[in-house]
PDB file of C-alpha atoms in Angstrom:
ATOM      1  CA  UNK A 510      16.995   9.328   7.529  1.00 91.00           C
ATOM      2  CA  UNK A 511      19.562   7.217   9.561  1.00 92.00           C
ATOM      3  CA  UNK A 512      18.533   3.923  11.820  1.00 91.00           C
ATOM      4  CA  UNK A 513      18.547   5.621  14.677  1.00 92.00           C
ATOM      5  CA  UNK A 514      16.072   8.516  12.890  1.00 94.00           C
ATOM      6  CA  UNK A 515      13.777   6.353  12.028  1.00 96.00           C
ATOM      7  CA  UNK A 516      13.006   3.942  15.283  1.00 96.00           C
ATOM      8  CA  UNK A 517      12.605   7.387  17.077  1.00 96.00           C
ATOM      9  CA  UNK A 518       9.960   8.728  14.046  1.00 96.00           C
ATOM     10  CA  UNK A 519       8.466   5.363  13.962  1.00 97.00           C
ATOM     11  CA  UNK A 520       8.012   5.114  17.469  1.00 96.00           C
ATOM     12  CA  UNK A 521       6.061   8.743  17.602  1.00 96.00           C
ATOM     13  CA  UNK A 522       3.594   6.940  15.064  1.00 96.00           C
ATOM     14  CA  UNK A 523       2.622   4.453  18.155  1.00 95.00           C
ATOM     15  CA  UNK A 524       4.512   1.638  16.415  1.00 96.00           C
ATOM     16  CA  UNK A 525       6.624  -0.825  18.228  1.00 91.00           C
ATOM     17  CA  UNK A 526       9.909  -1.637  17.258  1.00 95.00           C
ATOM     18  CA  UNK A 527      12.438  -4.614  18.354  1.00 96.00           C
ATOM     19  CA  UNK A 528      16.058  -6.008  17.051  1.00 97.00           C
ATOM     20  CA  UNK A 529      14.537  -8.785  14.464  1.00 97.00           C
ATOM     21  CA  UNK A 530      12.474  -5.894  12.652  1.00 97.00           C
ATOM     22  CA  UNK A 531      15.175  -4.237  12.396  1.00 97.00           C
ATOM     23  CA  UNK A 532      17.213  -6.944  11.130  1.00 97.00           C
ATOM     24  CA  UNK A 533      14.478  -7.912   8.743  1.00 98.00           C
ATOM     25  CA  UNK A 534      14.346  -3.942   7.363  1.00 98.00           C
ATOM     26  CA  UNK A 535      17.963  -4.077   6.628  1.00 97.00           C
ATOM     27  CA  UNK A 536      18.051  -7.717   5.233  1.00 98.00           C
ATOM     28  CA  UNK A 537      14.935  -5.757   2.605  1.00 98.00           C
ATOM     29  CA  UNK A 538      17.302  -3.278   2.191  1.00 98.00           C
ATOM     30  CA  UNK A 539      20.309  -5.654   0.942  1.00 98.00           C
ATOM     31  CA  UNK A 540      17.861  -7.389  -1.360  1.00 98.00           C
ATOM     32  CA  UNK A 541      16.222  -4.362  -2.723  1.00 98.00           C
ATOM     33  CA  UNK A 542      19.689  -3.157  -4.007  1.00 97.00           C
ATOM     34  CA  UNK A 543      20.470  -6.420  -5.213  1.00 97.00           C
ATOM     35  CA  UNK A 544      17.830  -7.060  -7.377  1.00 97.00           C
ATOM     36  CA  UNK A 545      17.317  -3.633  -8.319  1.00 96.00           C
ATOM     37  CA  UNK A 546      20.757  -4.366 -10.800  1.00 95.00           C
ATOM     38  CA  UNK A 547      18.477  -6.867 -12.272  1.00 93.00           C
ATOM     39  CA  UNK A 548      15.251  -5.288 -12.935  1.00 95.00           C
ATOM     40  CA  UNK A 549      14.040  -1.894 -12.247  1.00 92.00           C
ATOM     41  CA  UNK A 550      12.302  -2.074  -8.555  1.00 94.00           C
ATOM     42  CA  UNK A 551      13.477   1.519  -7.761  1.00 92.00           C
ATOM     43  CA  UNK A 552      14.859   4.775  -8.303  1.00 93.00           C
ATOM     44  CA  UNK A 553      15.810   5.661  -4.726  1.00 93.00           C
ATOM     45  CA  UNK A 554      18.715   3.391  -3.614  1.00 95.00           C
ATOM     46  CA  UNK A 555      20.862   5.429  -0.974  1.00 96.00           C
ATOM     47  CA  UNK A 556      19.925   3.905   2.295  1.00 96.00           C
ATOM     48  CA  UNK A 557      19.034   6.948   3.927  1.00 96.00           C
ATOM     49  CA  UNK A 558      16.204   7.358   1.643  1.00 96.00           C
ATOM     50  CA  UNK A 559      14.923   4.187   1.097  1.00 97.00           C
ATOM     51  CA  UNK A 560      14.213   3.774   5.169  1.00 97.00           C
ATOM     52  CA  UNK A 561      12.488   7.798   4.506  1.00 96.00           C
ATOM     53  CA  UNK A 562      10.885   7.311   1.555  1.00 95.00           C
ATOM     54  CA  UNK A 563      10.065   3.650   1.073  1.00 96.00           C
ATOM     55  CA  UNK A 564       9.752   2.457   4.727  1.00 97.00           C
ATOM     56  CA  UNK A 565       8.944   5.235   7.162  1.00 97.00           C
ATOM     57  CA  UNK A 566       6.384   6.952   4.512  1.00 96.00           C
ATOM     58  CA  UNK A 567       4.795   2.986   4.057  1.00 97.00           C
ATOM     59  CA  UNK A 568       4.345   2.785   7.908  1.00 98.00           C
ATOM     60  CA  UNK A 569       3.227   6.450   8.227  1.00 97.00           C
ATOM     61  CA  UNK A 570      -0.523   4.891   7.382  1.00 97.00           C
ATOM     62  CA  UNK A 571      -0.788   3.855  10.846  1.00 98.00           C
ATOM     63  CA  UNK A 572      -1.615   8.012  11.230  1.00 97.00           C
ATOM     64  CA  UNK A 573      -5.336   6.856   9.459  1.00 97.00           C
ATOM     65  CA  UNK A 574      -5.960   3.567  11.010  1.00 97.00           C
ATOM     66  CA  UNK A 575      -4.831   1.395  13.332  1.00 97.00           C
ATOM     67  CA  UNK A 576      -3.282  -1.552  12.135  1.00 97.00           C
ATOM     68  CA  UNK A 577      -3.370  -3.105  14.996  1.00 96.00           C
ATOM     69  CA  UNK A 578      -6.812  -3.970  15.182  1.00 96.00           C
ATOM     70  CA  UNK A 579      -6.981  -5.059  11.215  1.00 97.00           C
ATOM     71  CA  UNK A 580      -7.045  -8.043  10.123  1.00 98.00           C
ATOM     72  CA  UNK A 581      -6.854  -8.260   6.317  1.00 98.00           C
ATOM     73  CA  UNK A 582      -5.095  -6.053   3.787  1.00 98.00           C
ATOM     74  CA  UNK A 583      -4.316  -5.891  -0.346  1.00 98.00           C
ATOM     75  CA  UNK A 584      -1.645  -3.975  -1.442  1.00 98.00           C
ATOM     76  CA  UNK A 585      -2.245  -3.347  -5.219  1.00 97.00           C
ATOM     77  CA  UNK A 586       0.560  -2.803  -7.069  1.00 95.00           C
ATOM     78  CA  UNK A 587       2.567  -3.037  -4.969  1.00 96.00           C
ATOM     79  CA  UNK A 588       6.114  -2.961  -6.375  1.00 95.00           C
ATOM     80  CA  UNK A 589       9.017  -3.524  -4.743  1.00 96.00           C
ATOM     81  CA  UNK A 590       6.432  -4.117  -1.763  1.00 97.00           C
ATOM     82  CA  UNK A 591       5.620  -0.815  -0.383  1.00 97.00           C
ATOM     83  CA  UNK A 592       3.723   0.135   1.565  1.00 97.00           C
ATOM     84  CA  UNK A 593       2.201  -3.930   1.900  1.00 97.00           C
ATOM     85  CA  UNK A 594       5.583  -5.857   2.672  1.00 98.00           C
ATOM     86  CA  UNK A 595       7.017  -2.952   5.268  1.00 98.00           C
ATOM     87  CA  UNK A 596       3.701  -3.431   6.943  1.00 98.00           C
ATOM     88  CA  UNK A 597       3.737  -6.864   7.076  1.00 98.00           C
ATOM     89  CA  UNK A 598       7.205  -6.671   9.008  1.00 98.00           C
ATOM     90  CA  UNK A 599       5.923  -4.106  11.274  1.00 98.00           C
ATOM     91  CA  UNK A 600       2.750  -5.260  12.184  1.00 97.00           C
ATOM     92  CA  UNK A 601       3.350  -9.216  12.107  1.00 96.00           C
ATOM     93  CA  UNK A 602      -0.643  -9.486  12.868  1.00 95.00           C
ATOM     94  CA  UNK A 603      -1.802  -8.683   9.293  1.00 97.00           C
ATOM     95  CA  UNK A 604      -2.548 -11.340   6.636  1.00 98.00           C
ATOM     96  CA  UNK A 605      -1.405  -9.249   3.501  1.00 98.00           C
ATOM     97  CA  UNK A 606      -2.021 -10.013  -0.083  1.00 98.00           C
ATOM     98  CA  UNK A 607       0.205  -8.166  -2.646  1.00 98.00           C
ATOM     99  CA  UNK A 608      -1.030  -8.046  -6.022  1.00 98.00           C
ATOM    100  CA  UNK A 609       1.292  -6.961  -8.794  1.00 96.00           C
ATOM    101  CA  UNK A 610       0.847  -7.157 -12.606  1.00 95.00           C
ATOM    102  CA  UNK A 611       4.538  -7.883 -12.961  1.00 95.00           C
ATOM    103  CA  UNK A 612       5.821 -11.227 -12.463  1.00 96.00           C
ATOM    104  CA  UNK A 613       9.774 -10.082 -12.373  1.00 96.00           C
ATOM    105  CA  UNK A 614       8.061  -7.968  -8.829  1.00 97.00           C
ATOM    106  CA  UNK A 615       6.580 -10.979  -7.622  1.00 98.00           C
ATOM    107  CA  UNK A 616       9.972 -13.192  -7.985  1.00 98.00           C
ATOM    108  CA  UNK A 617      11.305 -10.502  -5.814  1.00 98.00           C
ATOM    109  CA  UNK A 618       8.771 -10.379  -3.304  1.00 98.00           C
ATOM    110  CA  UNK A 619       9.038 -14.149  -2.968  1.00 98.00           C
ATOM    111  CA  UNK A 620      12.481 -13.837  -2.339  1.00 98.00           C
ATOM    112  CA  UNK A 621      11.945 -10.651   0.522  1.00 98.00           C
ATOM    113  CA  UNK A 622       9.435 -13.136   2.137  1.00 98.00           C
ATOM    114  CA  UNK A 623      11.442 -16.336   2.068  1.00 98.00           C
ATOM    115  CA  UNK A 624      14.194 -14.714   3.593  1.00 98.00           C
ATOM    116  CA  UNK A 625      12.478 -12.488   6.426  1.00 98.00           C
ATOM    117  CA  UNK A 626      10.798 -15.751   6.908  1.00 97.00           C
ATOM    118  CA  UNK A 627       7.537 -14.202   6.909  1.00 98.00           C
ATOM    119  CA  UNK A 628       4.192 -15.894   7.506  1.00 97.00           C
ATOM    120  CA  UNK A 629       0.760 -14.763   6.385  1.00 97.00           C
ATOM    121  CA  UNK A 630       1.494 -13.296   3.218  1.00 98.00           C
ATOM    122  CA  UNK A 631       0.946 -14.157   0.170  1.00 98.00           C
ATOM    123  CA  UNK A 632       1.502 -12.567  -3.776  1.00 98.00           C
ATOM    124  CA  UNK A 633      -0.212 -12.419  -6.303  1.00 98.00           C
ATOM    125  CA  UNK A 634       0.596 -11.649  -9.747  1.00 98.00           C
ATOM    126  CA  UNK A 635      -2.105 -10.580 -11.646  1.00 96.00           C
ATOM    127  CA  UNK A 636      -4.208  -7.015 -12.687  1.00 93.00           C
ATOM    128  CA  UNK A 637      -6.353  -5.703 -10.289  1.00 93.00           C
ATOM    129  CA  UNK A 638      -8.745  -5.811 -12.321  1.00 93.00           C
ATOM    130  CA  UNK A 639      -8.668  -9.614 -12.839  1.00 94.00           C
ATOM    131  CA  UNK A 640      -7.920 -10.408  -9.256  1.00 96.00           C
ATOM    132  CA  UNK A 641     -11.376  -8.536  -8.601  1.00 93.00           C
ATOM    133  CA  UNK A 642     -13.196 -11.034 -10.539  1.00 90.00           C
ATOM    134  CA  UNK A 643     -12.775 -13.600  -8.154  1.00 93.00           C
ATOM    135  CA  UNK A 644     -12.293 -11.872  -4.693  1.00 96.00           C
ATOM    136  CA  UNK A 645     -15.052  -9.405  -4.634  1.00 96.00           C
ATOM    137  CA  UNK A 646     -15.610  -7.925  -0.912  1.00 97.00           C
ATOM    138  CA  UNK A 647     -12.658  -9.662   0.679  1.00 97.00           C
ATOM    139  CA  UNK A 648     -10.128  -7.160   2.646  1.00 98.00           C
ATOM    140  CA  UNK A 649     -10.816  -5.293   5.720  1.00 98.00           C
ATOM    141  CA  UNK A 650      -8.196  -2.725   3.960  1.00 98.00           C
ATOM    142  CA  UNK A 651      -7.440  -2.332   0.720  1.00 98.00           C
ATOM    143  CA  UNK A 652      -4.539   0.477  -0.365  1.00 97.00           C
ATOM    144  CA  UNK A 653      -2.341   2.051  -3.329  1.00 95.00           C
ATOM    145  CA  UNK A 654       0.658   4.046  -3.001  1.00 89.00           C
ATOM    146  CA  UNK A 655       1.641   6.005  -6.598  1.00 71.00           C
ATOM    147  CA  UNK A 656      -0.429   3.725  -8.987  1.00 72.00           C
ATOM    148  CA  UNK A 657      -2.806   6.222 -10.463  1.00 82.00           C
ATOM    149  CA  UNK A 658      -5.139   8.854 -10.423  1.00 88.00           C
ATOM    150  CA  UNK A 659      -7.621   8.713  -7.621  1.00 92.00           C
ATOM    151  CA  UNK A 660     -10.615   8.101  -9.950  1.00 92.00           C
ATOM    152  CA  UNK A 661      -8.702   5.307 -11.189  1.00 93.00           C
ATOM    153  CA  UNK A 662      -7.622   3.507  -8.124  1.00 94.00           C
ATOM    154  CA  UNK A 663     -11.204   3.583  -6.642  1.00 95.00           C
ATOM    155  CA  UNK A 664     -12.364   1.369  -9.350  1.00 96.00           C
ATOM    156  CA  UNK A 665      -9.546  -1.041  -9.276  1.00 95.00           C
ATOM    157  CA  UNK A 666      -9.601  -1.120  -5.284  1.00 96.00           C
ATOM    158  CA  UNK A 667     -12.813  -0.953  -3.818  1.00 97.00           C
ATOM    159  CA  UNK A 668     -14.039  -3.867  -5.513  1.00 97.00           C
ATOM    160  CA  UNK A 669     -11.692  -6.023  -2.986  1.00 98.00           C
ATOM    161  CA  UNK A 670     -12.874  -3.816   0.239  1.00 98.00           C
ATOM    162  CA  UNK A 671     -15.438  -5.616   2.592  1.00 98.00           C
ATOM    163  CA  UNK A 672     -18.826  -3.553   3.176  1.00 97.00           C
ATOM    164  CA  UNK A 673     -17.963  -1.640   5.915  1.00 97.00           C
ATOM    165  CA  UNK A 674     -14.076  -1.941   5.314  1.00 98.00           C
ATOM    166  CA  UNK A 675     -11.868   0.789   4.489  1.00 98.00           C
ATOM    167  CA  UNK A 676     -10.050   2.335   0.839  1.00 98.00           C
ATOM    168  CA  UNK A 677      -7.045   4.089   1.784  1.00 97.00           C
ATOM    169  CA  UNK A 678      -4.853   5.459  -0.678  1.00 95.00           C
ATOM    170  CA  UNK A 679      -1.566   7.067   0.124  1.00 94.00           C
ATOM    171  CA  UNK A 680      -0.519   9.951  -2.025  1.00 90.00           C
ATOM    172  CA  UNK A 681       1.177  13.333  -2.389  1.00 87.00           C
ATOM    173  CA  UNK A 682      -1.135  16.082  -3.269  1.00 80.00           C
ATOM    174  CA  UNK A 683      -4.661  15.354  -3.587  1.00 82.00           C
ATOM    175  CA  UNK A 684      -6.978  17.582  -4.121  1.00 82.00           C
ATOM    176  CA  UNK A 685      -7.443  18.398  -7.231  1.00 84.00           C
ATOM    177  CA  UNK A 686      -7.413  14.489  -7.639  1.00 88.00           C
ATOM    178  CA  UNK A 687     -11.152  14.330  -4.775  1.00 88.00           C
ATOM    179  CA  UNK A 688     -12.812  16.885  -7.214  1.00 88.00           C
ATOM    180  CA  UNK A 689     -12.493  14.514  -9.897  1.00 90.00           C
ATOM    181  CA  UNK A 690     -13.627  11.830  -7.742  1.00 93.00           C
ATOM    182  CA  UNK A 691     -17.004  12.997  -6.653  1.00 94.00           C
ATOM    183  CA  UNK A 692     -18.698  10.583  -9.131  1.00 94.00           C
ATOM    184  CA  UNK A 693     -16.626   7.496  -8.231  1.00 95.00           C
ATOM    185  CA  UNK A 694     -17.069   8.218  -4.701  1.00 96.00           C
ATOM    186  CA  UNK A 695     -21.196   8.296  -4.962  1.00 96.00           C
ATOM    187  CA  UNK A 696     -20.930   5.073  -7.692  1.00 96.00           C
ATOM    188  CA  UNK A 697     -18.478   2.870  -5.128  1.00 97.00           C
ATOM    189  CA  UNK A 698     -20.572   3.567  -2.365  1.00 97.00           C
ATOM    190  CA  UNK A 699     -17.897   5.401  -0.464  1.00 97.00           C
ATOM    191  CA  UNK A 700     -17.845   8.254   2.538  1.00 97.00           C
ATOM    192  CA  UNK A 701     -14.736  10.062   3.448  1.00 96.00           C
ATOM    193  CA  UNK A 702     -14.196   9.559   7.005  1.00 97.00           C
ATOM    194  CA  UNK A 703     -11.169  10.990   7.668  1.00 96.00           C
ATOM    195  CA  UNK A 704      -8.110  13.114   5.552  1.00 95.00           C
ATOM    196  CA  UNK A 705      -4.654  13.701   7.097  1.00 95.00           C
ATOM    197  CA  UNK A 706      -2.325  16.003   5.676  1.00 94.00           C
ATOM    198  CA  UNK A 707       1.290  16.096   6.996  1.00 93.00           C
ATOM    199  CA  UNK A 708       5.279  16.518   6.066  1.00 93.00           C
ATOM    200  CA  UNK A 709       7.465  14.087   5.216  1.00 92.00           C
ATOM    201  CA  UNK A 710      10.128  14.536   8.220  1.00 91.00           C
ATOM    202  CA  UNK A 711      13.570  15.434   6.716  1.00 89.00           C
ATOM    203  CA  UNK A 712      12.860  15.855   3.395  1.00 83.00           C
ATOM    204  CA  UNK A 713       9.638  17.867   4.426  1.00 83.00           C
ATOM    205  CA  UNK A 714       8.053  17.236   0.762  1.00 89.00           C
ATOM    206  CA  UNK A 715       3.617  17.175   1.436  1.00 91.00           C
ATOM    207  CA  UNK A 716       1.851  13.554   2.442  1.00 92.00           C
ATOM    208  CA  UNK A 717      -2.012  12.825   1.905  1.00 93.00           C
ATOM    209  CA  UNK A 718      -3.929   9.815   3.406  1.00 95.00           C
ATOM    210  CA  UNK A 719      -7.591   9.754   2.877  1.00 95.00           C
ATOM    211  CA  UNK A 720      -9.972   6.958   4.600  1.00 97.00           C
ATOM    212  CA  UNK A 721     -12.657   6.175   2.889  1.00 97.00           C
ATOM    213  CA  UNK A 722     -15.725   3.536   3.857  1.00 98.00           C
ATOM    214  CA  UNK A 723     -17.556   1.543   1.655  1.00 98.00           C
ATOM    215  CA  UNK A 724     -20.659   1.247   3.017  1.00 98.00           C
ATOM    216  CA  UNK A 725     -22.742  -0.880   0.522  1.00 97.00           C
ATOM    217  CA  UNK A 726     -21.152  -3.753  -1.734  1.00 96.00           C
ATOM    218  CA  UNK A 727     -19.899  -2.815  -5.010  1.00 96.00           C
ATOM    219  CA  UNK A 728     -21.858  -2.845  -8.420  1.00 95.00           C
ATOM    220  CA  UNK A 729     -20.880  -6.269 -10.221  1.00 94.00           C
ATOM    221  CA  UNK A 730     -20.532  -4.153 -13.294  1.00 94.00           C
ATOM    222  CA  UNK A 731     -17.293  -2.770 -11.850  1.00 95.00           C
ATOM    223  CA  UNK A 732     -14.306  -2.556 -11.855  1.00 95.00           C
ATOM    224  CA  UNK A 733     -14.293  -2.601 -15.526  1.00 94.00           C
ATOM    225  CA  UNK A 734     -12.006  -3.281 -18.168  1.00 92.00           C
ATOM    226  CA  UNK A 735      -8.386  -1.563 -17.392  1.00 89.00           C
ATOM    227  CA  UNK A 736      -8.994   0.284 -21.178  1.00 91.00           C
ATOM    228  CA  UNK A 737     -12.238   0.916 -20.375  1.00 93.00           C
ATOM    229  CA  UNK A 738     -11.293   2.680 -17.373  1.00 91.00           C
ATOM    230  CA  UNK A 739      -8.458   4.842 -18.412  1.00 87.00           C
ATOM    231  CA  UNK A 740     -10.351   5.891 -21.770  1.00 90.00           C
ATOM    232  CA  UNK A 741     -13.333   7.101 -19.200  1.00 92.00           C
ATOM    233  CA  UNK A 742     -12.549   7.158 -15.145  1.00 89.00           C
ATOM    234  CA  UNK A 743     -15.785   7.041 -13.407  1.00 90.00           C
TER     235      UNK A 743
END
C-alpha cells in the first residue's frame, strides 16, 4: 500500500487526515525499522506493508466504533504499538494506555511518543493480568490485536472495560474462536452488539471486528492467574 493508497483508504473509513499525521506515520515508520535491528518488534518491515498491515488494518476499527466520540482506550499488548499508538496519532482526542509485558516494547514506545511529541498517552509495562488488579472498570474501550484466543483475551480485557463500555478485539477469522466463547461471554457479562467482516484492501486476506458490551461489572474473582487461565479458558 503506497502513501498515496492509504490517505485515499483511510479517508473512505471517515478518518481525517493532514501533513503532521503524516509526518508523524513516517517518523513511526523510521523508528520501527530502527529498533526492529535491536529487538524483535516485527516481521513485516517493507514500507508498503507496514502502512497495510500495521497502520491501515489498526485504524480500520473505526468500521465498529467511532473513535471520535471515545474518550478512553487500553491497548493490551500492544507491541510495537498497534493498533493503540496508530490510533493515538489519528485520533489525537483519545487518552490511550498501552500495556505491554515487555519492557524492551515499552523503551520503544517511549521513544515513538517522545518523538511524535504525543500527549495523552501513557505505557505501561506490566501483565494484563496485574494491571487489572488495580484498574478494574476504567476504559471506555478496551482492545487486542493477535494476543490470543478469544476466550483468553476476554478474561484479560474486560476486567479494564467500564460497565457499559465496549471489548473489541481485532482478529482474522473468528468463528470458531465465538463458539468457544459462549461461556466467557455469559461469565463477563458481555452482549455482542455488532460483528463486521471485511477484506484487507490489496492484500485481500479476511478481517473480523466484534463489539462487545459489558453490561454489568466484572466478577472480582477474575481475571485470574495467567496459568490459571491458559490451563482452563473460561
Amino acid at each position: 500500500m503506497t502513501e498515496n493508497n492509504f490517505v485515499e483508504n483511510v479517508k473512505k473509513l471517515g478518518i481525517e487526515i493532514n501533513d503532521k499525521q503524516l509526518k508523524q506515520l513516517e517518523k513511526y515508520y523510521e523508528l520501527l525499522i530502527e529498533w526492529n535491528e535491536k529487538i524483535n518488534l516485527t516481521g513485516i518491515t517493507k514500507k508498503e506493508d507496514v502502512y497495510l498491515k500495521h497502520f491501515y488494518d489498526s485504524l480500520t476499527m473505526q468500521k465498529i466504533v467511532n473513535l471520535y466520540n471515545v474518550e478512553t482506550l487500553c491497548d493490551v499488548g500492544t507491541g510495537a504499538g498497534f493498533p493503540g499508538l496508530v490510533l493515538k496519532i489519528m485520533f489525537p482526542n483519545l487518552k490511550i494506555t498501552l500495556l505491554d509485558a515487555l519492557n524492551k516494547r515499552i523503551n520503544f514506545l517511549n521513544d515513538v511518543i517522545e518523538k511524535l511529541e504525543l500527549k495523552d498517552i501513557e505505557t505501561i509495562h506490566s501483565r494484563s493480568e496485574d494491571y487489572a488488579l488495580k484498574n478494574r472498570e476504567k476504559f471506555d474501550v478496551v482492545t487486542a490485536r493477535a494476543v490470543a484466543s478469544l476466550p483468553v483475551l476476554m478474561e484479560l480485557c474486560v476486567p479494564l472495560v467500564k460497565e457499559q463500555g465496549y471489548f473489541i478485539p481485532l482478529k482474522a477469522n473468528i468463528t470458531e474462536e465465538k463458539i468457544l466463547s459462549k461461556n466467557a461471554i455469559s461469565k463477563l457479562y458481555l452482549k455482542e452488539v455488532d460483528e463486521i467482516k471485511f477484506i484487507l484492501p490489496v492484500e485481500e486476506s479476511n478481517r473480523c471486528l466484534v463489539k462487545y458490551l459489558k453490561e454489568k461489572k466484572t466478577d472480582k474473582k477474575y481475571p485470574r492467574k495467567f496459568s490459571e487461565i491458559k490451563k482452563r479458558a473460561l
